[in-house]
Tab-separated table of C-alpha atoms and ligand atoms in Angstrom:
chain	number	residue	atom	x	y	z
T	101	UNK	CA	27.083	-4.066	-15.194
T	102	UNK	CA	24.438	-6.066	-17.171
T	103	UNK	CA	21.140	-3.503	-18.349
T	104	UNK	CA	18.163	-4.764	-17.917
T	105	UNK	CA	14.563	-3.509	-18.781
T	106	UNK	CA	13.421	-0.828	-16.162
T	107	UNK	CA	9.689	-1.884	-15.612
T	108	UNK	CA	8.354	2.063	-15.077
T	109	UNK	CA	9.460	3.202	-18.313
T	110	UNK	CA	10.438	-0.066	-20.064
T	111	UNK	CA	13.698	1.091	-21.688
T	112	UNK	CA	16.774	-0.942	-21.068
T	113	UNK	CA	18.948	0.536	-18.240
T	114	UNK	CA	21.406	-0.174	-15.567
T	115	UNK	CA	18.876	-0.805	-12.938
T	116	UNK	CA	19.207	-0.032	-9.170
T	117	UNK	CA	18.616	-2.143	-5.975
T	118	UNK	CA	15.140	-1.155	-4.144
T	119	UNK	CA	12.715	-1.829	-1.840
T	120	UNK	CA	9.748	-3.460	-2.715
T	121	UNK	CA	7.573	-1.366	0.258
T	122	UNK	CA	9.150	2.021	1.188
T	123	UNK	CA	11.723	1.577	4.409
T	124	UNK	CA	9.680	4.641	5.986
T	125	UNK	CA	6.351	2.291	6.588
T	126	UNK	CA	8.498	-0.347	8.753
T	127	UNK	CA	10.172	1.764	10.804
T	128	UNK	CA	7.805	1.486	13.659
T	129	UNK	CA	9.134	-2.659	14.344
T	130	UNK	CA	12.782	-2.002	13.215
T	131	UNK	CA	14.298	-4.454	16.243
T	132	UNK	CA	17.558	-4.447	17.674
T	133	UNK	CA	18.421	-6.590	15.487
T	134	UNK	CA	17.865	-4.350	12.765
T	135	UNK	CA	15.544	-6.641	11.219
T	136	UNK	CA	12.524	-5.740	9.442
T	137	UNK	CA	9.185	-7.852	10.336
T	138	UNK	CA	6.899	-8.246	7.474
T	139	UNK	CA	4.007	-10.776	7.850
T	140	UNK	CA	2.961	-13.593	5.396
T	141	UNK	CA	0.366	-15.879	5.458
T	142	UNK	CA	0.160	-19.467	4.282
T	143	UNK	CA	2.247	-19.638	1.237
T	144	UNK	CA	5.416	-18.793	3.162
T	145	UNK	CA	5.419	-18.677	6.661
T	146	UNK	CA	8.931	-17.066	7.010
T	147	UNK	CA	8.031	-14.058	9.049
T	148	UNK	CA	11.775	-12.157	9.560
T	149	UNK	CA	14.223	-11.467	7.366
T	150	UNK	CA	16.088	-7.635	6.173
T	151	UNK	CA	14.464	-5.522	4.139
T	152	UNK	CA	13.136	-6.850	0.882
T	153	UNK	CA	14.687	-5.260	-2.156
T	154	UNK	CA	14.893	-5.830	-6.197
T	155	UNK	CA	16.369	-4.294	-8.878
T	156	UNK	CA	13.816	-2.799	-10.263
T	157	UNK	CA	13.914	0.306	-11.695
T	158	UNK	CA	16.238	2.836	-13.732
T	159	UNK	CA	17.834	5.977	-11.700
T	160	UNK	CA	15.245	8.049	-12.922
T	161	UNK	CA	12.361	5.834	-12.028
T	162	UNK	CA	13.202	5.374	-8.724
T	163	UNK	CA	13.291	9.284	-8.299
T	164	UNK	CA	10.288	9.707	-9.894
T	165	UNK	CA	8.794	6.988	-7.866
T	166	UNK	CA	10.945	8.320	-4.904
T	167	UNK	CA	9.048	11.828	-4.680
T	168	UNK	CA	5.866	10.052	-4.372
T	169	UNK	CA	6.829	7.931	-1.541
T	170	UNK	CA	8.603	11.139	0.373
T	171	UNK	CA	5.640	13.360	0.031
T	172	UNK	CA	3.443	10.235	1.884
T	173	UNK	CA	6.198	9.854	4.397
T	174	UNK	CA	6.430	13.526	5.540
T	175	UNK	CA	2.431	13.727	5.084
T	176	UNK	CA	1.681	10.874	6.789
T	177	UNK	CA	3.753	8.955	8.669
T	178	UNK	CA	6.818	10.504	9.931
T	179	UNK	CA	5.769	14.005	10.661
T	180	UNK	CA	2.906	13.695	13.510
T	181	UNK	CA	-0.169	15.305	12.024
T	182	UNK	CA	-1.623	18.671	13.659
T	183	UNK	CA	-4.495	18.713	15.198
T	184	UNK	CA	-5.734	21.694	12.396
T	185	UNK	CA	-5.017	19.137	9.967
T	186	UNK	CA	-7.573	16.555	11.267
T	187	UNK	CA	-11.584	16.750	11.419
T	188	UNK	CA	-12.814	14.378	13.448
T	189	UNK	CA	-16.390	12.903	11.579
T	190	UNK	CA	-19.233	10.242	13.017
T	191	UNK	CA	-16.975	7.943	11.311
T	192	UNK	CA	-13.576	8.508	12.012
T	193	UNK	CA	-11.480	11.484	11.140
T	194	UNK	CA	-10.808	13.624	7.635
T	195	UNK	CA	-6.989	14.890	7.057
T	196	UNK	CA	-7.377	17.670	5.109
T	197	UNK	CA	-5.249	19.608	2.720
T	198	UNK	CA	-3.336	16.997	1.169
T	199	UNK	CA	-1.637	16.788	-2.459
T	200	UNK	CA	-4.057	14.445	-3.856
T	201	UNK	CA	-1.641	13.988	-7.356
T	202	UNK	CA	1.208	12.969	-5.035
T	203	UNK	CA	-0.877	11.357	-1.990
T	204	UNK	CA	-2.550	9.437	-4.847
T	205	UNK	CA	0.121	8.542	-6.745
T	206	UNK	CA	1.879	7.110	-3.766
T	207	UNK	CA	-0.960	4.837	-3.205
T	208	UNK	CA	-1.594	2.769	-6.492
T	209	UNK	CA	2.649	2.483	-6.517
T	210	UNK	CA	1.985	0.950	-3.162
T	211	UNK	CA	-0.417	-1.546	-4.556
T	212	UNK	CA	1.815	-1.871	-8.667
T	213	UNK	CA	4.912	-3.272	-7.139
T	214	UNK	CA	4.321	-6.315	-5.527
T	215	UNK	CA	2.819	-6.855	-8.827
T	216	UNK	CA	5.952	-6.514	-10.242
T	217	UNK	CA	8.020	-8.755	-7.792
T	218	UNK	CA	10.347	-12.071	-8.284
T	219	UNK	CA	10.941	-12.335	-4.419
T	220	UNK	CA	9.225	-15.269	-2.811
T	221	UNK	CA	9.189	-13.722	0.427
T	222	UNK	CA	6.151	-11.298	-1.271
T	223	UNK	CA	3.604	-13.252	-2.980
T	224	UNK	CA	2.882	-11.721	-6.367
T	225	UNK	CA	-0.312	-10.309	-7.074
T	226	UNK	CA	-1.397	-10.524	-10.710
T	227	UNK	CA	-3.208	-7.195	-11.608
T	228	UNK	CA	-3.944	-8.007	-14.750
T	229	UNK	CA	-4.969	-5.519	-17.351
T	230	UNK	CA	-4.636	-2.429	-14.606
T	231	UNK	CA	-1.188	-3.150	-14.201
T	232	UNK	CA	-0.090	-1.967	-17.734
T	233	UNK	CA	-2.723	1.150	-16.717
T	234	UNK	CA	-1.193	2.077	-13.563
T	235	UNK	CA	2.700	1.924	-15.049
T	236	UNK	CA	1.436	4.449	-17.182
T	237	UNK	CA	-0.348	6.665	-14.407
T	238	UNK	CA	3.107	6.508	-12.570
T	239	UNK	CA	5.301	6.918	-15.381
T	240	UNK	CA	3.219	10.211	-16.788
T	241	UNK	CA	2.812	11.380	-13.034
T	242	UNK	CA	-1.196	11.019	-13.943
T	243	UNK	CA	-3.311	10.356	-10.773
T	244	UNK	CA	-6.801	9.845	-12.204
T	245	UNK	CA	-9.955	10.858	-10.997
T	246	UNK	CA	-10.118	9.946	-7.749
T	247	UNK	CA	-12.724	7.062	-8.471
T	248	UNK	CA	-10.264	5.280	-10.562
T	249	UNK	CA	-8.066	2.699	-8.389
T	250	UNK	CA	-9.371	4.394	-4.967
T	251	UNK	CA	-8.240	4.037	-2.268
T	252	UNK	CA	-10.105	3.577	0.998
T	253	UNK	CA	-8.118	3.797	4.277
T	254	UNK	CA	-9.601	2.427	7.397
T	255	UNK	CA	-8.049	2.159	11.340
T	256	UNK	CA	-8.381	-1.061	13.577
T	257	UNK	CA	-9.800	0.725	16.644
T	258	UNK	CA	-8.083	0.182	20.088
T	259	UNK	CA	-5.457	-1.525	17.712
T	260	UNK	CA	-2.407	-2.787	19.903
T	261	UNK	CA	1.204	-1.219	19.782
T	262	UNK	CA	2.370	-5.123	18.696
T	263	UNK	CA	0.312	-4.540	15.395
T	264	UNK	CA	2.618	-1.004	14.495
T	265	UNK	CA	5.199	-1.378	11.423
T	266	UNK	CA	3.419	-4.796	10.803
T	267	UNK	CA	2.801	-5.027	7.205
T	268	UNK	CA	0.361	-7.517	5.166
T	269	UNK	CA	1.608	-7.172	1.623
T	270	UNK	CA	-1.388	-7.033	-0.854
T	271	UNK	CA	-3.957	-9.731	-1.125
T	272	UNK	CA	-7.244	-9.620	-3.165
T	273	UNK	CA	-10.174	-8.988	-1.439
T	274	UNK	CA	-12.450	-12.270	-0.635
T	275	UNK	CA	-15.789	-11.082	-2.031
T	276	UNK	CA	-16.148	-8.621	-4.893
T	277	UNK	CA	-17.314	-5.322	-3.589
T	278	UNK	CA	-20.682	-4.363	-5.645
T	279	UNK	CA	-18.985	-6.267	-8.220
T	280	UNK	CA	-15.739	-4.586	-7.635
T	281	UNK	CA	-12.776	-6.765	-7.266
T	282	UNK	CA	-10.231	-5.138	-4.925
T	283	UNK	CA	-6.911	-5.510	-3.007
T	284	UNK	CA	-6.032	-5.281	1.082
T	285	UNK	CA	-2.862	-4.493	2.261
T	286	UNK	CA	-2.561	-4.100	5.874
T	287	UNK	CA	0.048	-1.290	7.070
T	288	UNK	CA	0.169	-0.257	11.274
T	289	UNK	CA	-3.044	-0.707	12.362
T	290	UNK	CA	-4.516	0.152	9.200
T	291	UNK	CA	-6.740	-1.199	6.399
T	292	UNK	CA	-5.578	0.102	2.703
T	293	UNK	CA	-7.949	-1.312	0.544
T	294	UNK	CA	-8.508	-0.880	-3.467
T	295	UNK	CA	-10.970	-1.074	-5.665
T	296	UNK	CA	-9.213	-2.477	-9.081
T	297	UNK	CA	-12.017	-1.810	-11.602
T	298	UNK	CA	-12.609	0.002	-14.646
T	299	UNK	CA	-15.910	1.252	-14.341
T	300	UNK	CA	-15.425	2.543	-10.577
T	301	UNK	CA	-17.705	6.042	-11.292
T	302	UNK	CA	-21.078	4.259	-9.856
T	303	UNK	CA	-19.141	2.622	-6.911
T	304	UNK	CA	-21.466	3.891	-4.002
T	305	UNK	CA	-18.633	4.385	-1.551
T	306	UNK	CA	-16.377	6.358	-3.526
T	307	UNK	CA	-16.267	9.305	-0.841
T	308	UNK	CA	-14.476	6.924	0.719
T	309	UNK	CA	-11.564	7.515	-1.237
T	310	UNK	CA	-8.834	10.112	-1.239
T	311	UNK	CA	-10.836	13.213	-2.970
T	312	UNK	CA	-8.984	15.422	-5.508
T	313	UNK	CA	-9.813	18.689	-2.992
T	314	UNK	CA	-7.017	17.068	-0.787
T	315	UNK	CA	-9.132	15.662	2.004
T	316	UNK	CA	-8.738	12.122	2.991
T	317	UNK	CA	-11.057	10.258	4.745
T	318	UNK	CA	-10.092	7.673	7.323
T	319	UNK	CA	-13.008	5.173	8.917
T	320	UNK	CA	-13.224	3.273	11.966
T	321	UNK	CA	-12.922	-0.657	10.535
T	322	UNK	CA	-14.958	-1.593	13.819
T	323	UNK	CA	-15.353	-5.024	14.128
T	324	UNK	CA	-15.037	-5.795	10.283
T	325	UNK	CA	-11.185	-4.807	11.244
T	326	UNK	CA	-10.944	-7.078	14.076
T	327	UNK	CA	-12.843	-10.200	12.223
T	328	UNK	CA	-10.463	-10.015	9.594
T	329	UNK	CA	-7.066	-9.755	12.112
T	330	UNK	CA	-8.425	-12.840	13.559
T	331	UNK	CA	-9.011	-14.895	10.570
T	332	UNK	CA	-5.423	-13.480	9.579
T	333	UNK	CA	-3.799	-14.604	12.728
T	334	UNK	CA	-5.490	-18.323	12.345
T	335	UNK	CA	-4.359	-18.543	8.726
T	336	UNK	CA	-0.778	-17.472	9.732
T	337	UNK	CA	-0.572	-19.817	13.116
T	338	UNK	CA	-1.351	-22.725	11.092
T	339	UNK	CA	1.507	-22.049	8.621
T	340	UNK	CA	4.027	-21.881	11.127
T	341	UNK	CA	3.269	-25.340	12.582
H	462	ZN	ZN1	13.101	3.660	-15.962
């Protein structure tokens, strides 16, 4: 067994196989041919194939990395939420009394891996300087403020049961955001999109994000949502002819 360099703590390890997105977030469209469907637009059409996995990671990475990713799948997508636990708002809903360290720390793994990846079935994103910041977050179990590398989660309303355990891997936003630049990965019916800055504290819609008191906010995407499936769907027709 060859060691390589584990990229969460950067000493040279045996590493171990894993998955670039957590198995829990595709279970919804695991067929019966136990094949995972992840979506990809123009760069590789290739739409089905098993679950992508790397090595990665050291043993003790991927169970540091592995208690993030359990807390977000028993918080929030494998145990059905109680109706105590959600407030509905003008704008969607609030799910309160989350862990934001581990909630939070789940999310900017979610967006640092593909960042890390040498599979072409993912297209790398390049995260420049915030890559180095966010190994560090993750490594030292450090969430940040919750204006640093927010999060803002948003639902396609009325979104059709075909669109469940579909998954668009992380692509950078179109337009800056008040500046901002930012990332959107798509994940069941839902819009996870991050705001990759450094100086985040006067971003106007930072209550938005994932708050340190534990609440989460989640917003109706409205027709924003929609415009954007259909561009998607365009972009990922015309790759397959
Ligand atoms: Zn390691």
């Amino acid at each position: 067994m060859t060691n390589q360099t584990c990229k969460l703590c950067l000493e040279t390890k045996e590493l171990r196989k894993s998955h670039i997105f957590p198995e829990f977030l595709y279970k919804p469209l695991y067929d019966e041919n136990h094949q995972y469907k992840v979506l990809i637009t123009k760069n590789d059409p290739k739409d089905r194939f098993k679950g992508i996995y790397e090595k990665l990671f050291c043993e003790n990475c991927e169970a540091i990395l592995g208690e993030y990713e359990d807390y977000a799948a028993k918080n929030l997508f494998i145990n059905p939420l109680l109706e105590s636990e959600i407030k509905r708002t003008d704008t969607g809903f609030v799910i309160n009394d989350l862990d934001y360290s581990k909630l939070k720390l789940f999310q900017l793994s979610l967006l640092w891996r593909p960042s890390l990846t040498i599979r072409n079935e993912v297209r790398r994103i390049n995260l420049g300087p915030h890559a180095e910041k966010i190994r560090k977050m993750l490594l030292e179990g450090n969430p940040g403020r919750y204006f640093e590398y927010g999060c803002s989660i948003s639902y396609l309303p009325n979104r059709p049961d075909l669109l469940r355990g579909v998954i668009i891997p992380p692509h950078p936003l179109e337009e800056r955001i008040e500046g901002h630049r930012g990332f959107r990965i798509f994940i069941s019916g839902y819009f996870w999109i991050y705001i990759t800055s450094s100086h985040t504290e006067q971003y106007s819609m930072k209550p938005l994000f994932l708050n340190e008191d534990g609440t989460l906010p989640i917003f109706n995407s409205n027709s924003m949502g929609w415009n954007f499936m259909i561009k998607w769907a365009r972009e990922l027709e015309s790759a397959q002819l």
